[in-house]
mmCIF file of C-alpha atoms in Angstrom:
data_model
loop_
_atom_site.group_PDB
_atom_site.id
_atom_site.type_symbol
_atom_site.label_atom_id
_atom_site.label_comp_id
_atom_site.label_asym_id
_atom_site.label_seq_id
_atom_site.Cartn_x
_atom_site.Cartn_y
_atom_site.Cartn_z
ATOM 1 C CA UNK A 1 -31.023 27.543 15.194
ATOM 2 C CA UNK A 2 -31.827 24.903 18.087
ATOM 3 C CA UNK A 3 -31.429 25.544 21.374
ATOM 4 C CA UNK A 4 -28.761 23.404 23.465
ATOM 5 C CA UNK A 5 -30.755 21.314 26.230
ATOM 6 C CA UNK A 6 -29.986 18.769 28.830
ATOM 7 C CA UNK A 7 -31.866 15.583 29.635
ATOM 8 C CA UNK A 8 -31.353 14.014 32.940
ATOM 9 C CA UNK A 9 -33.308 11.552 35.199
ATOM 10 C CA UNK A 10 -35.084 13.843 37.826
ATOM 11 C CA UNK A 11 -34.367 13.701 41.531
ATOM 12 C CA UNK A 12 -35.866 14.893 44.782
ATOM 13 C CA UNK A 13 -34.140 17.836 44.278
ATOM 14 C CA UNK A 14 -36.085 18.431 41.454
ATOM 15 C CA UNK A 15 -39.484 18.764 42.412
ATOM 16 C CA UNK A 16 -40.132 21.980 42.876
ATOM 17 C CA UNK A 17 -39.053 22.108 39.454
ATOM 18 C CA UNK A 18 -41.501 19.094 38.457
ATOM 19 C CA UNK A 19 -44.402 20.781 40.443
ATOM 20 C CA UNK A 20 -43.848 24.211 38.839
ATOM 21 C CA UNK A 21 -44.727 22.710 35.114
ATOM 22 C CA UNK A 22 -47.322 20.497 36.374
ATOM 23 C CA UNK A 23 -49.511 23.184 37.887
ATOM 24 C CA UNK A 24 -48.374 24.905 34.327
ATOM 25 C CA UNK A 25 -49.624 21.726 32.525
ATOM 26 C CA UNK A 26 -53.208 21.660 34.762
ATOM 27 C CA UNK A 27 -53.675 25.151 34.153
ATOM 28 C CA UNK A 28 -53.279 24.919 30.222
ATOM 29 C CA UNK A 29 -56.309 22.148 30.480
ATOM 30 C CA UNK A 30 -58.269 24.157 32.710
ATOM 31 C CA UNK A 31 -57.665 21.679 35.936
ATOM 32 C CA UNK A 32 -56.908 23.972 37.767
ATOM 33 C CA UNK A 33 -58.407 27.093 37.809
ATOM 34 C CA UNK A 34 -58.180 29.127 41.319
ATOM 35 C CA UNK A 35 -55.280 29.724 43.470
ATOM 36 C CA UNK A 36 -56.824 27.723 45.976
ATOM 37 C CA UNK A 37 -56.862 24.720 43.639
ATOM 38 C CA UNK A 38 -53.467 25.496 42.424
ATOM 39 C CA UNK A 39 -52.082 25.533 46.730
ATOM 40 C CA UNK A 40 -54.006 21.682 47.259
ATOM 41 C CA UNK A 41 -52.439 20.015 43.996
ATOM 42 C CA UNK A 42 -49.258 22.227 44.793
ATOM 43 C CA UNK A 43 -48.914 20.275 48.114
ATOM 44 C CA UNK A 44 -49.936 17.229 47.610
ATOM 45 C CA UNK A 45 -48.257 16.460 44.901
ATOM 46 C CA UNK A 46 -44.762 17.509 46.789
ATOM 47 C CA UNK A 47 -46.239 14.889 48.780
ATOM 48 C CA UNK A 48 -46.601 12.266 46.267
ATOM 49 C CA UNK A 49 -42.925 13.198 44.520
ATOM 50 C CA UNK A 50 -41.153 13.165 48.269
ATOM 51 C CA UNK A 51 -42.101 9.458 48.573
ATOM 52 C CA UNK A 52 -42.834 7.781 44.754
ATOM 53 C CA UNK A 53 -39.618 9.420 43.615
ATOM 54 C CA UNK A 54 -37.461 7.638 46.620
ATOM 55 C CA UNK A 55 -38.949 4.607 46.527
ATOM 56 C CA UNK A 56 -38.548 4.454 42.687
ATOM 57 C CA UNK A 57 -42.255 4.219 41.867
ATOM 58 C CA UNK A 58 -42.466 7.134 40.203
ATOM 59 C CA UNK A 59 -39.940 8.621 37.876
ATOM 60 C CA UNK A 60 -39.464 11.910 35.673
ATOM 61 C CA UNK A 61 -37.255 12.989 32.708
ATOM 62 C CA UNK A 62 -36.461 17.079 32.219
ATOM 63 C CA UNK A 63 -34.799 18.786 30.059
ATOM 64 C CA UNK A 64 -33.187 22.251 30.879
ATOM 65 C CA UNK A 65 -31.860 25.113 29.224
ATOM 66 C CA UNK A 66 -29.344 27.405 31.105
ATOM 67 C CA UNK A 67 -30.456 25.652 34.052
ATOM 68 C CA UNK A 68 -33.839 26.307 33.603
ATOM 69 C CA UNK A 69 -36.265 23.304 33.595
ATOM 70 C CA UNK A 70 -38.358 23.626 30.528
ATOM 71 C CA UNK A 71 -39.456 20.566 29.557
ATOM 72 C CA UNK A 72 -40.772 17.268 32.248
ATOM 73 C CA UNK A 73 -42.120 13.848 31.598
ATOM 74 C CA UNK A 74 -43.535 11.244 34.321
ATOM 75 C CA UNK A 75 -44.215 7.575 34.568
ATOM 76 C CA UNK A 76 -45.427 5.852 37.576
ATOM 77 C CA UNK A 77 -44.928 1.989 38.035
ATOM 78 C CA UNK A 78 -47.072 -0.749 39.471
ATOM 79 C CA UNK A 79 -48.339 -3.943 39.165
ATOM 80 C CA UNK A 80 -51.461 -5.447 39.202
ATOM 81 C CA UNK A 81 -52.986 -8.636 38.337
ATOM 82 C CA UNK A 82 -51.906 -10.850 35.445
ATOM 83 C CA UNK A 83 -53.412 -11.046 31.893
ATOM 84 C CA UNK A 84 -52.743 -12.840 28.688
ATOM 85 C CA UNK A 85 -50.942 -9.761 27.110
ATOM 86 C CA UNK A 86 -49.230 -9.271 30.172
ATOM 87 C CA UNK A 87 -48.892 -12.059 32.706
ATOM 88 C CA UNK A 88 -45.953 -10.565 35.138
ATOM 89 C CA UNK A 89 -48.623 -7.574 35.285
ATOM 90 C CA UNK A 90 -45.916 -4.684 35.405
ATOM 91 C CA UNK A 91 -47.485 -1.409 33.842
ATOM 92 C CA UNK A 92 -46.274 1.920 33.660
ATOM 93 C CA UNK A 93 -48.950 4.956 33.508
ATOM 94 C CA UNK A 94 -46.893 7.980 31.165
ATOM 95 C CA UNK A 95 -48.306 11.750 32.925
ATOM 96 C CA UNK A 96 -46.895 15.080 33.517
ATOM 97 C CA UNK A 97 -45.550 15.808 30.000
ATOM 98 C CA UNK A 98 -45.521 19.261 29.347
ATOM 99 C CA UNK A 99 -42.994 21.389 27.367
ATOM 100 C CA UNK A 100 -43.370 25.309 28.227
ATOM 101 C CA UNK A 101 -44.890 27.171 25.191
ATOM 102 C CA UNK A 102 -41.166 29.281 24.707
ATOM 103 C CA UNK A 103 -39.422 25.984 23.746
ATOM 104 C CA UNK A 104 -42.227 23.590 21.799
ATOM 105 C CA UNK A 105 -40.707 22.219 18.771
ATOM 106 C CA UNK A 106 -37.689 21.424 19.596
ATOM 107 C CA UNK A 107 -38.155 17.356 20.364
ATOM 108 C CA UNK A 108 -38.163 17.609 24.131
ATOM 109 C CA UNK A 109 -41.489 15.233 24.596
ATOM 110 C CA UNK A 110 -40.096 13.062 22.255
ATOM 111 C CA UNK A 111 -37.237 12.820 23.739
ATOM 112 C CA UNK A 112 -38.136 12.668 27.454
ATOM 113 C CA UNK A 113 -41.194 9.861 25.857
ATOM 114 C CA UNK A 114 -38.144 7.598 24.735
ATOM 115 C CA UNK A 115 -36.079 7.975 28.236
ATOM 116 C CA UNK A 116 -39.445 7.156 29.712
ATOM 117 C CA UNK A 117 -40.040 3.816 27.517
ATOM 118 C CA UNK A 118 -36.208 3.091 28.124
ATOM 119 C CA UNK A 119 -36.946 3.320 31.111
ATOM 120 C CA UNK A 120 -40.027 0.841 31.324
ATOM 121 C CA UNK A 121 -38.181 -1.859 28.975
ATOM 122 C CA UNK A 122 -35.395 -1.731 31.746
ATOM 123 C CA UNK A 123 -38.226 -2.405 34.753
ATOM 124 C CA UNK A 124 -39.792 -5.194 32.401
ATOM 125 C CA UNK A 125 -42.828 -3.447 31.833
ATOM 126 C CA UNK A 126 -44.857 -4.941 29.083
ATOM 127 C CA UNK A 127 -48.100 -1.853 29.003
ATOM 128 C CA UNK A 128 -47.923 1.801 28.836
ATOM 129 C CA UNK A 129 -50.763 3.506 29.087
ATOM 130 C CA UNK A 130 -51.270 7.119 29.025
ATOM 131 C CA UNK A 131 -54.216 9.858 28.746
ATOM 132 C CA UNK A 132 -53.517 12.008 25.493
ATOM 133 C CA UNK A 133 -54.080 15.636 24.722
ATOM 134 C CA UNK A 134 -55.097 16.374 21.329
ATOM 135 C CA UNK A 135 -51.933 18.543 20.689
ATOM 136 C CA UNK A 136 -50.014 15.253 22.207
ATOM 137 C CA UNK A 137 -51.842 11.937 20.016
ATOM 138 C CA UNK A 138 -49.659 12.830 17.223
ATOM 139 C CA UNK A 139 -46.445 12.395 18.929
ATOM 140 C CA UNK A 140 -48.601 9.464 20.677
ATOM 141 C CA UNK A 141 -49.011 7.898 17.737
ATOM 142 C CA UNK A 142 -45.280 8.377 15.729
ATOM 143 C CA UNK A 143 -44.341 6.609 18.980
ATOM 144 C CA UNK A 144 -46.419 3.273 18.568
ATOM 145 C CA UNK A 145 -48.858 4.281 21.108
ATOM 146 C CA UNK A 146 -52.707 3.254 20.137
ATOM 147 C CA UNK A 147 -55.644 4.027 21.421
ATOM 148 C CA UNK A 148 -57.809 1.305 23.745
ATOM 149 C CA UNK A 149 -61.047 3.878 24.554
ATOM 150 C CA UNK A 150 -60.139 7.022 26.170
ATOM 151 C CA UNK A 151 -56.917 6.010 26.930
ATOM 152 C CA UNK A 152 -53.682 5.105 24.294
ATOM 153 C CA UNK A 153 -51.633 1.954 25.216
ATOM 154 C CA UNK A 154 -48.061 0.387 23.868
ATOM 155 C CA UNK A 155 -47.118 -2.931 24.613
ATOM 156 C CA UNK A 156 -43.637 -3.523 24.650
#
């Protein structure tokens, strides 16, 4: 049987939240790897969420069970300069997502990956680009995402 989840838009008083699974995330790819390491990326990216998340350059998806946030998504806006495929220059860079181990396979990422491409087509964003685990190309992929190099793109 599934578990019952909630998906919301996060907000500042999520981030302790937000931090807690990325430092989960960085750990599980060996980014960080001493408690020293885990107190710099701890603070500064409070930092990071205190400001991108208010100004709306930066915004995350969870999804919780029994108030418990299990599941987080990010994508961080900006613009840079025009090319043919995209001549307004709005991207969006997809990070953070991480599911905790307890509740994989249940259709979180996918579903906090679609509130984050709502999310872009609403902003006018015309590239997503993302860095893929392997565990994470397949959803990647179902998704339209390809791969440019290292990195997988979708154009909208």
């Amino acid at each position: 049987m599934k578990k019952l989840y909630s998906v919301d838009k996060a907000s500042v008083s999520d981030i302790k939240e937000i931090i807690k699974l990325r430092v989960s995330l960085l750990k599980e790819v060996n980014e960080i790897q001493t408690e020293e390491e885990e107190a710099q990326i701890t603070h500064a990216t409070k930092n990071y969420l205190e400001t991108e998340i208010s100004n709306h350059n930066f915004v995350s998806y969870i999804a919780k069970k029994d108030e418990e946030v299990v599941s987080v998504s990010g994508v961080s806006f900006f613009k840079r300069p025009p090319y043919l495929e995209n001549l307004q220059g709005i991207e969006a860079y997809i990070l953070n997502m991480y599911t905790l181990p307890s509740h994989r396979n249940q259709g979180l990422a996918r579903q906090l990956l679609e509130k984050c491409i709502e999310e872009c087509k609403k902003r006018d964003v015309k590239r997503i680009w993302l860095h893929a685990s392997k565990d994470g190309e397949p959803l990647y992929k179902s998704m339209g995402f390809n791969f440019k190099g290292s990195e997988m793109e979708l154009f909208l």
